[in-house]
Amino acid sequence: MAVKTLLLAAAMAAVASARQARDNSPLFTTEQCQVRTLNSEGHAAMLKDTSAVWLVDYYAPWCPHCRQFAPAWEKAAAFYADKANVNIAAVDCTQNSQVCNSEGILGYPTIKLYHVPPEGKEPAKMPPQSRKNTNTVIAWVEEQMEAHGMKTSADAGDIDAHIEKINTDCEMGSTTKTAAKAKTAEQTLDDQSLVMKYKRLHDAGIAAVSTFENGFYVGTTVLEGERYDAAVTWVEALAVSFPIQGNREALDSLAVAIKKQIKWPQSEWNAMLTEWKKNATATSFPANLFESSEKKNWAYCTTYTCGVWTLFHTLSVSEIKSEAALKPSEIMAAIRLFVKYFFSCEECQRHFMMANPESLLEKLAESDAEGPRAVASWIWKMHNKVNKVLKYSQWPTRESCPQCYVDDGEPLDLNPARLHEQEILAYWCAMAARQAEKKLLVAAAKNGLAIPCDSDATAFLLAHPRGAYTAARTVQQTKIFDYEAHIRRLVDSTVAMQTDKQLVPSAVEKELRPRTEATLQAAMTAFKAQFEVHKDQEYKINVLVCPSEGDTAGQGDGQVLADTDVFCHVGFLPPLRSEMVKLEVAGLPRHNAAAKDSAWVRERKAIYDRMAPDMEEVILMDPATRQLLEGSQTNFYAIQDGAVYTAEDGILKGTVRSLVLEVCAENGIPVKLSPPTLDDVEKWQGCFISSTSRLVLGAKSLEYEYPETKKFMTRTFPPHPILDQITTSVRTSVIGKSSEVFK
């Protein structure tokens, strides 16, 4: 009884943790079809439970063969549902890596049979041919048990009839149906849009980092020997073939770091990798491309497998010109090595290696002089062979690339006579184009005229004299959220920062408004002239009003701002996020909260450079009162006793903050215009931040140094209905608070 109770508790714990999975939900999350989900505690109990036979599926949610096998596993569990001496279970190795490493799991799915016979020390491993379907699974189990004089008394003659007899409420196969639906939906996206190209870059980055974090250590806790050599080869291949020079520089620094040791215990590796990810932001594009894969969501893909194929395709069309560049066949060799050692879908790995023996490398090498054509075509065919096995559509579809196929009205296949391979290669190369290795997708203008720009917003602001600035977001591309508030901020900050001139706000606005609008239009026109824009993409806009540089006078018609320049910087706005984030208390209040002063950008950068890589924002605290005033670029709020607390004085009041207070009033949520204090942190029910780019983001934790003991503490927060209500209301209210600015 104790074991059964422990297993039930373990299953519930596994379900709770599984819901937080980033890529895919686990394949088995309930006892619905008698598949017991095991975490480390439940697995330990299973090993001790010699009163029953245990059949355990070790899997990864992203593994396509695991997903294909899931319905058969559920059906086998349903078949044995009335047999107390046979239990069917599953372990999600992405959530329970220590369990899977202790079992020596090197590929997914791996099926093991325990306690046959009861005194047996080693479990039996199911061979791949027995994983074909429910019948072969049950036949193997019965055979193993019979060989040791054990019987289940189950009628294996008519499996469906037996299941119908004992279990009428088991709905199976929902996971694979959901995956197929998601796959169908993703194929409607425009492959060759600029936004899609950068979504694929984003996903290739996640796939690469996920391998660094997890793939190198599947089934082991030490990277050494052949796996170490393969890891070095793979990172070096990425370092010379991955898109964009800054990304290659970051990956090259990782290759250098790896080679400082020839043996990496996982704890030492994790510490090194954390430091590398932090430093990679200095050159990578986007800056967070190589941050923790657990912190990011896929932009286009839905699984790690899709991300890996995206990475393979990206590398296969690499035409980087440098002495270090790999030949196409060398890229293929690196991909093959990756699959052999680090792609832990067992079926995928076996099929890939069988279809691509080393002799194929020699054949492909003969085409190296022709560029990436042969290797790109090879990867494309391999991918579509997998699609066929998984019953996915051939890619690209006839609709998205009609020139890729012979128009004969027949279903697509890989028959060379029905393919236009040159068109297929051209299609993929265009889809994966590097945009001439551009570092950033940005544009800028000065005093109503477009100017060259190749820097992000922070660098842009710091490159010009100190002045008043504001950061805005577009809505539906042509509107700016709370546009009038941004104009007021520029006017008020300009007046506050130039007290020696005794400026009159109305006079400043009269000149500044038309100049700002002209500069906004010029920057946006320049952006759209350079880059293709997806219909759902929004922009982040920074406007700076500062003293004219050198002897160049500003373009204002009046006398008030004749020696002032107006700059505008435009870039893509990241998609809104829903996941809760980490915050830390680690900064002093700003000196001039009355003005949006670009000098703060420099101070803020220094704070961010010291911030841990997994932190979203730094919260500024008055050390004398322990009052938490605001974030370095956000407003800060705490939920306490059912009310929202936020500072009113000594802060820069963001445009989104006004909307937060407004929706609180509309929804009857009490607001206390008093800063939350660190002394009350244990009383909080939650906390959150707001800003132009984030709108509202809840915090899952707040890290701070306890003043008396100087010890670092962490306060964690679950989701809260008040936070959910504010987040939803703010997002739905943004459109109504926006003004048309761009035609």
XYZ file of C-alpha atoms in Angstrom:
743
model
C 0.000 0.000 0.000
C 2.826 2.387 0.854
C 4.410 1.851 -2.551
C 1.115 2.440 -4.380
C 0.497 5.643 -2.404
C 3.999 6.858 -3.127
C 3.557 6.157 -6.831
C 0.296 8.090 -6.938
C 1.922 11.071 -5.234
C 4.863 10.825 -7.597
C 2.545 10.725 -10.593
C 0.749 13.858 -9.401
C 4.073 15.619 -8.891
C 5.156 14.634 -12.377
C 1.953 16.060 -13.818
C 2.446 19.347 -11.963
C 5.992 19.785 -13.172
C 5.218 18.617 -16.688
C 2.807 21.457 -17.286
C 5.740 23.839 -17.159
C 7.499 22.163 -20.097
C 8.552 24.672 -22.724
C 8.571 22.765 -26.008
C 5.765 20.226 -25.703
C 3.604 18.906 -22.967
C 4.551 15.378 -21.872
C 2.923 12.550 -23.783
C 1.378 10.982 -20.696
C 0.078 13.416 -18.104
C -2.720 11.504 -16.399
C -3.726 8.021 -15.304
C -6.422 8.178 -17.989
C -5.201 5.105 -19.840
C -3.364 3.561 -16.889
C 0.030 4.900 -17.985
C 1.696 5.872 -14.725
C 3.867 8.987 -15.052
C 6.970 8.694 -12.881
C 9.308 11.338 -11.535
C 12.493 10.550 -9.575
C 10.613 9.642 -6.410
C 8.127 7.448 -8.234
C 10.897 5.782 -10.224
C 12.778 4.914 -7.037
C 9.597 3.385 -5.607
C 9.059 1.405 -8.802
C 12.523 -0.146 -8.546
C 11.656 -1.449 -5.078
C 8.202 -2.748 -6.025
C 9.048 -6.372 -6.844
C 5.435 -7.399 -6.258
C 4.600 -6.414 -9.824
C 6.103 -6.311 -13.295
C 6.887 -2.794 -14.510
C 7.217 -1.819 -18.146
C 8.661 1.714 -18.430
C 8.884 3.977 -21.488
C 11.754 6.490 -21.235
C 10.949 9.247 -23.727
C 11.300 12.901 -24.720
C 8.233 14.928 -25.783
C 10.040 16.382 -28.795
C 10.943 12.934 -30.182
C 8.663 12.181 -33.178
C 8.974 8.417 -32.795
C 8.025 8.741 -29.133
C 4.888 10.564 -30.215
C 4.107 7.957 -32.833
C 4.572 5.198 -30.298
C 2.460 6.894 -27.596
C -0.961 5.568 -28.747
C 0.377 1.994 -28.826
C 1.760 2.468 -25.317
C -1.560 3.815 -24.052
C -3.340 0.866 -25.622
C -0.946 -1.599 -23.998
C -1.630 0.087 -20.661
C -5.356 -0.240 -21.248
C -4.891 -3.939 -22.067
C -3.169 -4.616 -18.734
C -5.446 -2.294 -16.746
C -7.139 -5.168 -14.903
C -3.868 -6.934 -14.059
C -2.523 -5.877 -10.666
C 0.784 -7.591 -11.375
C 1.594 -5.576 -14.540
C 2.109 -1.809 -14.527
C 2.754 0.366 -17.586
C 4.671 3.582 -16.851
C 6.538 6.429 -18.522
C 9.355 8.811 -17.614
C 9.757 12.172 -19.372
C 13.541 12.417 -19.627
C 13.442 16.156 -20.302
C 11.965 16.606 -16.831
C 13.831 13.776 -15.093
C 17.312 13.741 -16.608
C 18.963 12.281 -13.494
C 16.642 9.276 -13.608
C 17.336 8.675 -17.288
C 21.082 9.123 -16.875
C 21.089 6.619 -14.019
C 19.334 4.160 -16.333
C 21.864 4.791 -19.099
C 19.227 6.063 -21.525
C 21.044 7.131 -24.691
C 18.098 7.259 -27.084
C 14.331 7.690 -27.134
C 12.094 5.860 -26.797
C 13.789 3.210 -24.649
C 11.529 0.551 -23.114
C 12.635 -1.492 -20.113
C 10.928 -4.398 -18.352
C 11.580 -4.657 -14.599
C 11.203 -7.499 -12.081
C 11.057 -10.357 -14.585
C 11.836 -12.499 -12.703
C 11.070 -10.680 -9.403
C 14.577 -11.308 -8.110
C 16.145 -10.116 -11.374
C 18.789 -7.431 -10.977
C 18.864 -6.065 -14.521
C 15.798 -5.000 -16.526
C 15.234 -6.360 -20.023
C 15.387 -3.830 -22.854
C 12.725 -4.077 -25.534
C 14.218 -4.397 -29.043
C 13.095 -1.848 -31.677
C 11.153 -4.443 -33.681
C 8.880 -5.032 -30.695
C 7.862 -1.358 -30.624
C 5.980 -1.501 -33.919
C 2.495 -1.566 -32.404
C 0.473 -2.687 -29.405
C 0.429 -6.314 -30.571
C 4.222 -6.547 -30.744
C 4.588 -4.841 -27.349
C 2.214 -7.261 -25.648
C 3.700 -10.260 -27.447
C 7.180 -9.341 -26.192
C 5.995 -8.815 -22.605
C 4.133 -12.121 -22.558
C 7.141 -13.901 -24.058
C 9.515 -12.446 -21.453
C 7.239 -13.389 -18.573
C 6.529 -16.873 -19.865
C 10.270 -17.527 -20.194
C 10.524 -17.042 -16.421
C 7.414 -18.995 -15.514
C 5.280 -15.894 -14.998
C 1.795 -15.405 -16.441
C -0.670 -12.521 -16.588
C -3.805 -14.523 -17.482
C -4.571 -11.818 -20.045
C -6.230 -12.811 -23.306
C -3.762 -11.639 -25.942
C -5.719 -13.340 -28.705
C -8.104 -10.422 -29.204
C -6.557 -7.292 -27.719
C -9.309 -4.887 -28.771
C -12.047 -7.104 -27.352
C -10.185 -7.415 -24.062
C -9.752 -3.625 -23.796
C -13.412 -3.066 -24.654
C -14.413 -5.506 -21.958
C -12.408 -3.929 -19.128
C -12.030 -0.287 -20.114
C -14.610 1.806 -21.967
C -13.509 5.306 -20.916
C -9.970 5.426 -22.264
C -9.469 8.018 -25.009
C -6.124 7.441 -26.666
C -3.936 9.215 -29.200
C -4.809 12.833 -28.339
C -1.163 13.879 -28.209
C -0.376 12.864 -31.765
C -3.587 14.447 -33.032
C -2.646 17.739 -31.391
C 0.847 17.584 -32.861
C -0.519 16.925 -36.336
C -2.914 19.843 -35.996
C -0.085 22.139 -34.916
C 2.028 20.978 -37.846
C -0.771 21.720 -40.282
C -1.209 25.189 -38.827
C 2.467 26.077 -39.071
C 2.579 25.282 -42.792
C 0.329 28.248 -43.568
C 3.086 30.726 -42.688
C 5.008 32.581 -45.395
C 8.375 30.831 -45.656
C 10.224 33.653 -47.368
C 9.076 36.685 -45.391
C 11.778 38.583 -43.546
C 10.103 37.913 -40.218
C 10.084 34.174 -40.961
C 13.794 34.222 -41.772
C 14.559 35.644 -38.385
C 12.129 33.275 -36.682
C 14.145 30.435 -38.178
C 17.365 32.067 -36.999
C 15.838 32.297 -33.515
C 14.854 28.609 -33.569
C 18.240 27.512 -34.895
C 19.770 29.319 -31.913
C 17.463 27.549 -29.450
C 18.290 24.172 -31.009
C 22.020 24.857 -30.763
C 21.861 25.962 -27.122
C 19.523 23.121 -26.152
C 22.160 20.698 -27.399
C 24.852 22.471 -25.378
C 22.660 22.369 -22.260
C 21.161 18.901 -22.576
C 22.181 16.922 -25.661
C 25.864 16.686 -24.788
C 24.963 14.954 -21.505
C 22.213 12.507 -22.464
C 23.011 9.280 -20.619
C 26.131 10.634 -18.930
C 27.334 13.190 -16.399
C 30.816 13.600 -17.888
C 31.687 14.788 -21.393
C 34.820 12.919 -22.412
C 36.360 10.617 -24.998
C 34.539 10.271 -28.314
C 31.591 12.368 -27.145
C 33.962 15.168 -26.173
C 35.640 15.020 -29.593
C 32.233 15.064 -31.292
C 31.139 18.053 -29.185
C 34.254 20.013 -30.143
C 33.744 19.189 -33.827
C 30.093 20.265 -33.700
C 30.741 23.590 -31.971
C 33.634 24.345 -34.322
C 31.349 23.635 -37.294
C 28.763 26.053 -35.921
C 31.476 28.630 -35.265
C 32.347 28.858 -38.959
C 28.942 28.169 -40.556
C 26.216 29.738 -38.393
C 24.540 32.874 -39.811
C 25.878 36.337 -38.934
C 29.463 37.144 -38.033
C 28.712 38.147 -34.434
C 27.052 34.795 -33.789
C 30.037 32.961 -35.226
C 32.332 34.965 -32.958
C 30.266 33.946 -29.933
C 30.332 30.278 -30.957
C 34.059 30.431 -31.624
C 34.602 31.653 -28.060
C 32.665 28.598 -26.856
C 34.881 26.304 -28.933
C 37.947 27.897 -27.342
C 36.475 27.441 -23.858
C 35.641 23.770 -24.451
C 39.194 22.945 -25.500
C 40.623 24.250 -22.229
C 39.713 20.849 -20.756
C 39.512 17.380 -22.270
C 37.030 16.165 -19.677
C 33.985 18.117 -18.527
C 31.936 17.020 -15.493
C 28.428 18.366 -16.006
C 28.585 20.777 -13.061
C 31.753 22.405 -14.424
C 30.277 22.488 -17.911
C 27.114 24.211 -16.681
C 29.137 26.889 -14.903
C 31.252 27.521 -18.002
C 28.193 27.576 -20.264
C 26.374 30.073 -18.034
C 29.319 32.451 -18.254
C 29.569 31.943 -22.012
C 25.879 32.721 -22.566
C 26.266 35.923 -20.582
C 29.280 37.025 -22.633
C 27.727 35.969 -25.956
C 25.277 38.872 -25.787
C 28.138 41.236 -26.664
C 28.280 40.000 -30.278
C 25.252 37.796 -30.965
C 22.225 38.862 -32.975
C 19.720 39.082 -31.574
C 21.501 39.720 -28.287
C 19.617 36.950 -26.485
C 20.003 34.362 -29.271
C 22.141 32.081 -27.121
C 20.478 32.591 -23.760
C 19.115 29.584 -21.888
C 16.864 27.466 -24.104
C 14.566 26.955 -21.115
C 13.960 30.705 -20.999
C 12.772 30.987 -24.588
C 9.874 29.791 -26.680
C 10.131 28.633 -30.258
C 9.291 31.361 -32.759
C 8.209 29.043 -35.594
C 8.834 25.444 -34.597
C 6.986 23.629 -31.854
C 9.587 20.973 -31.027
C 13.315 20.497 -30.635
C 13.293 18.159 -33.642
C 11.967 20.915 -35.891
C 14.579 23.281 -34.464
C 17.368 20.808 -35.246
C 16.181 20.382 -38.847
C 16.035 24.173 -39.152
C 19.619 24.335 -37.913
C 20.703 21.618 -40.375
C 19.067 23.405 -43.315
C 20.647 26.698 -42.289
C 24.118 25.165 -42.159
C 23.629 23.264 -45.419
C 23.286 26.442 -47.500
C 26.221 28.176 -45.828
C 28.264 30.101 -48.379
C 30.452 31.990 -45.939
C 33.684 33.080 -47.563
C 36.620 32.750 -45.201
C 39.727 30.645 -44.788
C 38.060 28.819 -41.894
C 34.844 28.038 -43.798
C 33.953 24.356 -44.059
C 33.432 22.580 -47.331
C 29.834 21.416 -47.864
C 30.790 17.773 -47.311
C 32.532 18.743 -44.054
C 29.296 20.333 -42.868
C 27.517 17.095 -43.737
C 30.135 15.123 -41.772
C 29.589 17.376 -38.739
C 25.812 16.900 -38.990
C 26.260 13.134 -39.210
C 28.504 13.197 -36.134
C 25.919 15.285 -34.278
C 23.173 12.759 -35.043
C 25.372 9.840 -34.019
C 26.245 11.198 -30.581
C 23.728 13.851 -29.594
C 20.402 13.318 -31.351
C 18.777 11.030 -28.839
C 15.694 9.940 -30.770
C 16.778 6.301 -31.108
C 14.726 5.486 -34.211
C 15.709 8.752 -35.923
C 19.351 8.147 -35.142
C 19.371 4.580 -36.438
C 17.539 5.454 -39.662
C 19.781 8.455 -40.283
C 23.006 6.521 -39.814
C 21.802 3.636 -41.992
C 20.769 6.002 -44.774
C 24.016 7.965 -44.569
C 27.056 5.697 -44.288
C 30.526 7.209 -44.280
C 30.901 6.256 -47.934
C 28.306 8.921 -48.734
C 30.691 11.590 -47.443
C 33.203 10.691 -50.126
C 30.516 10.902 -52.794
C 29.320 14.306 -51.606
C 32.890 15.579 -51.383
C 33.119 15.238 -55.162
C 30.586 18.087 -55.426
C 32.301 20.486 -52.995
C 33.575 22.693 -55.800
C 29.992 23.354 -56.897
C 29.060 24.918 -53.553
C 26.353 23.774 -51.142
C 23.948 22.392 -53.775
C 24.565 18.667 -53.178
C 24.557 18.834 -49.369
C 21.532 21.154 -49.256
C 19.656 18.754 -51.534
C 20.723 15.808 -49.377
C 19.416 17.462 -46.195
C 16.178 18.419 -47.935
C 15.554 14.838 -49.076
C 16.396 13.414 -45.651
C 13.970 15.824 -43.994
C 11.139 14.905 -46.344
C 11.774 11.197 -45.900
C 11.218 11.770 -42.193
C 8.098 13.827 -42.967
C 6.743 10.902 -44.971
C 7.341 8.450 -42.114
C 5.640 10.830 -39.684
C 2.785 11.446 -42.143
C 3.571 15.133 -42.524
C 3.209 16.956 -45.828
C 6.188 17.269 -48.131
C 7.943 20.588 -47.774
C 7.798 23.008 -49.431
C 4.215 22.471 -50.476
C 3.170 22.847 -54.085
C 1.203 25.955 -53.091
C 4.214 27.704 -51.555
C 6.639 26.686 -54.320
C 4.815 25.666 -57.524
C 8.044 25.988 -59.513
C 9.669 23.286 -57.367
C 7.665 20.411 -58.838
C 6.421 18.988 -62.108
C 2.801 20.038 -62.482
C 1.214 16.652 -63.170
C -1.597 16.727 -60.608
C -0.162 13.776 -58.662
C 0.680 13.802 -54.925
C 4.185 15.017 -54.128
C 7.030 12.559 -53.673
C 10.825 12.484 -53.954
C 11.007 10.974 -57.430
C 13.831 12.962 -59.120
C 11.895 12.971 -62.394
C 9.118 14.956 -60.697
C 11.374 17.477 -58.946
C 12.974 20.702 -60.106
C 15.931 20.460 -57.739
C 17.517 23.750 -58.778
C 14.278 25.559 -57.959
C 14.030 23.751 -54.621
C 17.568 24.780 -53.720
C 16.889 28.364 -54.794
C 13.722 28.368 -52.681
C 15.529 27.219 -49.555
C 18.499 29.536 -50.102
C 16.119 32.485 -50.452
C 14.270 31.380 -47.331
C 17.465 31.108 -45.300
C 19.114 34.209 -46.771
C 21.376 36.067 -44.393
C 20.162 39.516 -45.448
C 23.765 40.242 -46.432
C 24.839 39.407 -42.872
C 23.127 42.526 -41.531
C 23.713 42.911 -37.830
C 20.374 44.532 -37.047
C 17.024 45.348 -38.578
C 16.917 49.039 -37.708
C 16.549 52.450 -39.300
C 16.984 56.014 -38.080
C 16.342 59.631 -38.937
C 17.557 63.047 -37.819
C 15.540 66.232 -38.094
C 13.147 64.748 -40.634
C 15.779 63.047 -42.816
C 16.833 59.387 -42.857
C 20.380 58.652 -41.687
C 22.507 55.456 -41.746
C 22.113 53.202 -38.713
C 23.585 49.835 -37.733
C 23.249 49.936 -33.933
C 20.610 48.931 -31.437
C 18.548 51.501 -29.552
C 20.843 51.649 -26.515
C 23.977 52.228 -28.579
C 22.117 54.748 -30.731
C 21.035 56.828 -27.742
C 24.503 56.707 -26.195
C 26.130 57.789 -29.463
C 24.506 61.221 -29.271
C 24.604 64.062 -26.720
C 22.617 63.731 -23.550
C 19.001 64.733 -23.994
C 15.334 63.991 -23.412
C 14.050 60.746 -24.878
C 11.032 58.489 -24.950
C 10.406 54.894 -26.000
C 7.125 54.058 -27.729
C 5.437 51.058 -29.315
C 3.287 50.828 -32.404
C -0.149 49.240 -32.427
C -1.455 47.734 -35.665
C 1.750 49.141 -37.209
C 0.309 52.581 -37.993
C -0.616 53.770 -34.491
C 1.476 54.704 -31.459
C 0.253 53.807 -28.004
C -0.486 56.939 -25.916
C 1.173 59.171 -28.477
C 0.198 62.407 -26.738
C 1.839 61.225 -23.523
C 5.090 60.719 -25.417
C 4.926 64.240 -26.840
C 4.265 65.619 -23.345
C 7.186 63.611 -21.977
C 9.573 64.993 -24.595
C 8.367 68.531 -23.936
C 8.455 68.278 -20.139
C 11.830 66.513 -20.087
C 13.352 69.043 -22.487
C 12.144 71.911 -20.293
C 13.376 70.180 -17.114
C 16.823 69.487 -18.559
C 17.373 72.991 -19.962
C 16.468 75.126 -16.959
C 19.045 77.757 -17.910
C 16.954 78.687 -20.960
C 13.722 79.141 -19.001
C 11.788 77.386 -21.752
C 8.027 77.738 -21.986
C 6.351 74.324 -22.474
C 3.786 75.590 -25.000
C 6.511 77.147 -27.153
C 8.602 73.991 -26.974
C 5.645 71.847 -28.004
C 4.781 74.133 -30.909
C 8.198 73.515 -32.459
C 8.895 70.009 -31.203
C 5.661 68.307 -32.272
C 5.996 68.823 -36.067
C 9.725 68.070 -36.007
C 9.138 64.877 -34.059
C 6.391 63.760 -36.435
C 8.554 64.471 -39.493
C 11.448 62.512 -37.989
C 9.181 59.605 -37.058
C 7.872 59.448 -40.618
C 11.368 59.594 -42.112
C 12.689 56.786 -39.906
C 9.690 54.547 -40.555
C 9.838 55.150 -44.304
C 13.537 54.240 -44.268
C 12.813 51.064 -42.321
C 10.095 49.879 -44.691
C 12.271 50.674 -47.697
C 14.993 48.344 -46.404
C 13.076 45.480 -44.833
C 10.059 43.360 -45.571
C 7.506 43.630 -42.779
C 5.116 40.923 -41.622
C 1.555 42.119 -41.090
C 1.594 41.168 -37.394
C 4.958 42.751 -36.616
C 5.090 45.836 -34.384
C 7.858 48.402 -33.927
C 9.728 49.886 -31.007
C 10.466 53.571 -31.499
C 12.933 55.731 -29.578
C 12.938 59.513 -29.970
C 15.814 61.642 -28.646
C 15.807 65.451 -28.345
C 19.311 66.725 -27.626
C 21.705 69.640 -28.213
C 22.971 69.877 -31.778
C 26.274 68.126 -32.430
C 29.230 70.317 -33.372
C 28.345 73.421 -35.352
C 25.319 71.844 -36.998
C 22.118 73.641 -36.115
C 18.805 71.892 -35.795
C 16.105 72.159 -38.402
C 13.497 74.012 -36.321
C 11.906 77.110 -37.795
C 11.675 78.966 -34.483
C 14.286 80.249 -32.098
C 13.475 78.061 -29.097
C 14.931 74.795 -30.427
C 17.232 76.147 -33.115
C 20.259 74.474 -31.512
C 18.485 71.173 -30.889
C 18.410 67.928 -32.898
C 15.593 65.398 -33.015
C 16.574 61.768 -33.625
C 14.394 58.711 -34.136
C 15.405 55.027 -34.020
C 13.074 52.272 -35.294
C 13.419 48.527 -34.771
C 11.238 45.465 -34.514
C 9.398 45.001 -31.235
C 9.713 41.503 -29.730
C 6.431 39.565 -29.455
C 4.554 39.947 -26.190
C 5.354 37.227 -23.681
C 3.139 35.521 -21.154
C 5.621 33.533 -19.083
C 6.486 34.860 -15.635
C 10.022 36.197 -15.193
C 12.760 36.633 -12.603
C 13.504 40.009 -10.991
C 16.291 41.100 -8.680
C 16.766 44.059 -6.338
C 20.138 45.506 -7.279
C 20.204 49.229 -7.923
C 19.779 52.700 -6.458
C 17.030 55.145 -7.486
C 17.671 57.347 -10.515
C 18.936 60.871 -9.836
C 16.460 62.756 -12.005
C 13.123 60.976 -12.046
C 11.337 64.099 -13.273
C 12.880 63.822 -16.749
C 13.379 61.002 -19.213
C 17.110 61.682 -19.440
C 19.269 59.693 -21.876
C 22.083 59.789 -19.295
C 20.056 57.155 -17.486
C 20.547 54.835 -20.465
C 24.273 54.729 -19.682
C 23.683 54.137 -15.966
C 21.091 51.488 -16.775
C 23.495 49.688 -19.103
C 26.034 49.433 -16.279
C 23.346 47.875 -14.069
C 22.322 45.436 -16.802
C 25.916 44.400 -17.448
C 26.087 43.155 -13.849
C 22.703 41.445 -13.959
C 22.489 37.652 -13.981
C 21.702 36.329 -17.481
C 18.426 34.711 -16.440
C 17.065 37.925 -14.890
C 14.492 40.026 -16.708
C 14.869 43.290 -14.817
C 16.582 45.043 -11.918
C 14.388 46.731 -9.304
C 15.746 49.947 -7.777
C 15.540 50.336 -3.997
C 16.007 53.253 -1.624
C 18.413 51.692 0.922
C 17.311 54.056 3.695
C 13.643 53.081 3.549
C 13.878 49.733 1.697
C 11.218 51.036 -0.634
C 11.157 49.406 -4.063
C 10.529 52.276 -6.446
C 10.764 51.103 -10.059
C 12.719 48.970 -12.474
C 15.657 50.270 -14.472
C 13.351 50.550 -17.490
C 9.990 49.516 -16.040
C 7.484 50.473 -13.384
C 7.139 48.073 -10.474
C 4.096 46.856 -8.541
C 3.356 44.458 -5.688
C 0.071 42.736 -4.864
C -0.578 42.732 -1.129
C -3.831 42.087 0.733
C -5.700 42.131 -2.574
C -4.446 45.612 -3.519
C -1.818 46.850 -5.971
C 1.010 48.883 -4.419
C 3.213 51.111 -6.578
C 5.355 54.195 -6.021
C 3.967 57.600 -6.929
C 6.961 59.846 -6.203
C 10.615 59.560 -7.156
C 9.922 57.520 -10.286
C 9.514 58.041 -13.998
C 5.862 57.274 -14.684
C 5.644 55.180 -17.827
C 2.802 55.358 -20.312
C 1.800 51.770 -19.577
C 1.704 52.567 -15.849
C -1.121 55.026 -16.492
C -3.057 52.299 -18.274
C -2.410 49.823 -15.444
C -3.875 52.252 -12.912
C -6.810 52.914 -15.213
C -7.714 49.241 -15.675
C -7.397 48.702 -11.927
C -9.979 51.428 -11.370
C -12.265 49.981 -14.048
C -12.072 46.482 -12.561
C -12.465 47.502 -8.929
C -8.915 46.545 -7.979
C -7.696 48.699 -5.059
C -4.526 50.717 -5.710
C -2.208 52.104 -3.050
C 0.095 54.822 -4.411
C 2.762 53.847 -1.949
C 5.980 52.013 -2.828
C 6.186 48.346 -1.831
C 8.829 47.717 0.814
C 11.291 44.899 1.185
C 10.149 44.500 4.792
C 6.735 43.350 3.531
C 7.932 41.010 0.786
C 6.687 37.906 2.624
C 3.206 39.427 2.705
C 3.041 39.897 -1.050
C 0.761 37.733 -3.140
C 2.687 38.624 -6.263
C 4.552 41.366 -8.081
C 4.908 42.551 -11.669
C 6.452 45.119 -13.986
C 5.159 47.215 -16.869
C 6.869 48.891 -19.808
C 6.399 49.871 -23.427
C 7.783 46.649 -24.881
C 6.499 44.238 -22.229
C 3.148 45.854 -21.362
C 2.644 43.760 -18.187
C 4.837 40.860 -17.056
C 4.376 38.930 -13.823
C 7.320 37.892 -11.667
C 7.830 34.281 -10.673
C 10.594 35.269 -8.270
C 12.310 38.253 -6.661
C 15.923 37.941 -5.535
C 17.325 40.370 -2.982
C 19.985 40.767 -0.335
C 18.552 40.761 3.164
C 20.011 43.920 4.775
C 20.632 42.546 8.281
C 22.303 39.277 7.343
C 23.665 40.251 3.907
C 22.369 36.905 2.682
C 20.707 36.606 -0.694
C 17.083 35.534 -0.520
C 14.562 34.481 -3.138
C 10.827 35.010 -2.834
C 8.783 33.017 -5.336
C 5.265 33.787 -6.535
C 2.565 31.673 -8.154
C 0.205 33.144 -10.763
C -2.436 35.419 -9.227
C -5.915 36.277 -10.546
C -5.376 40.024 -10.027
C -2.233 39.872 -12.148
C -4.035 37.851 -14.822
C -6.892 40.357 -14.890
C -4.568 43.355 -15.197
C -2.467 41.697 -17.907
C -5.497 40.830 -20.021
C -7.177 44.207 -19.551
C -4.046 46.163 -20.459
C -3.511 44.168 -23.636
C -7.092 44.624 -24.777
C -7.105 48.353 -23.922
C -3.956 49.296 -25.822
C -5.671 49.737 -29.204
C -8.206 52.210 -27.865
C -5.414 54.284 -26.312
C -3.425 54.570 -29.534
C -3.289 57.347 -32.134
C -2.785 57.097 -35.886
C 0.675 58.412 -36.766
C 1.909 56.551 -39.848
C 0.023 56.408 -43.117
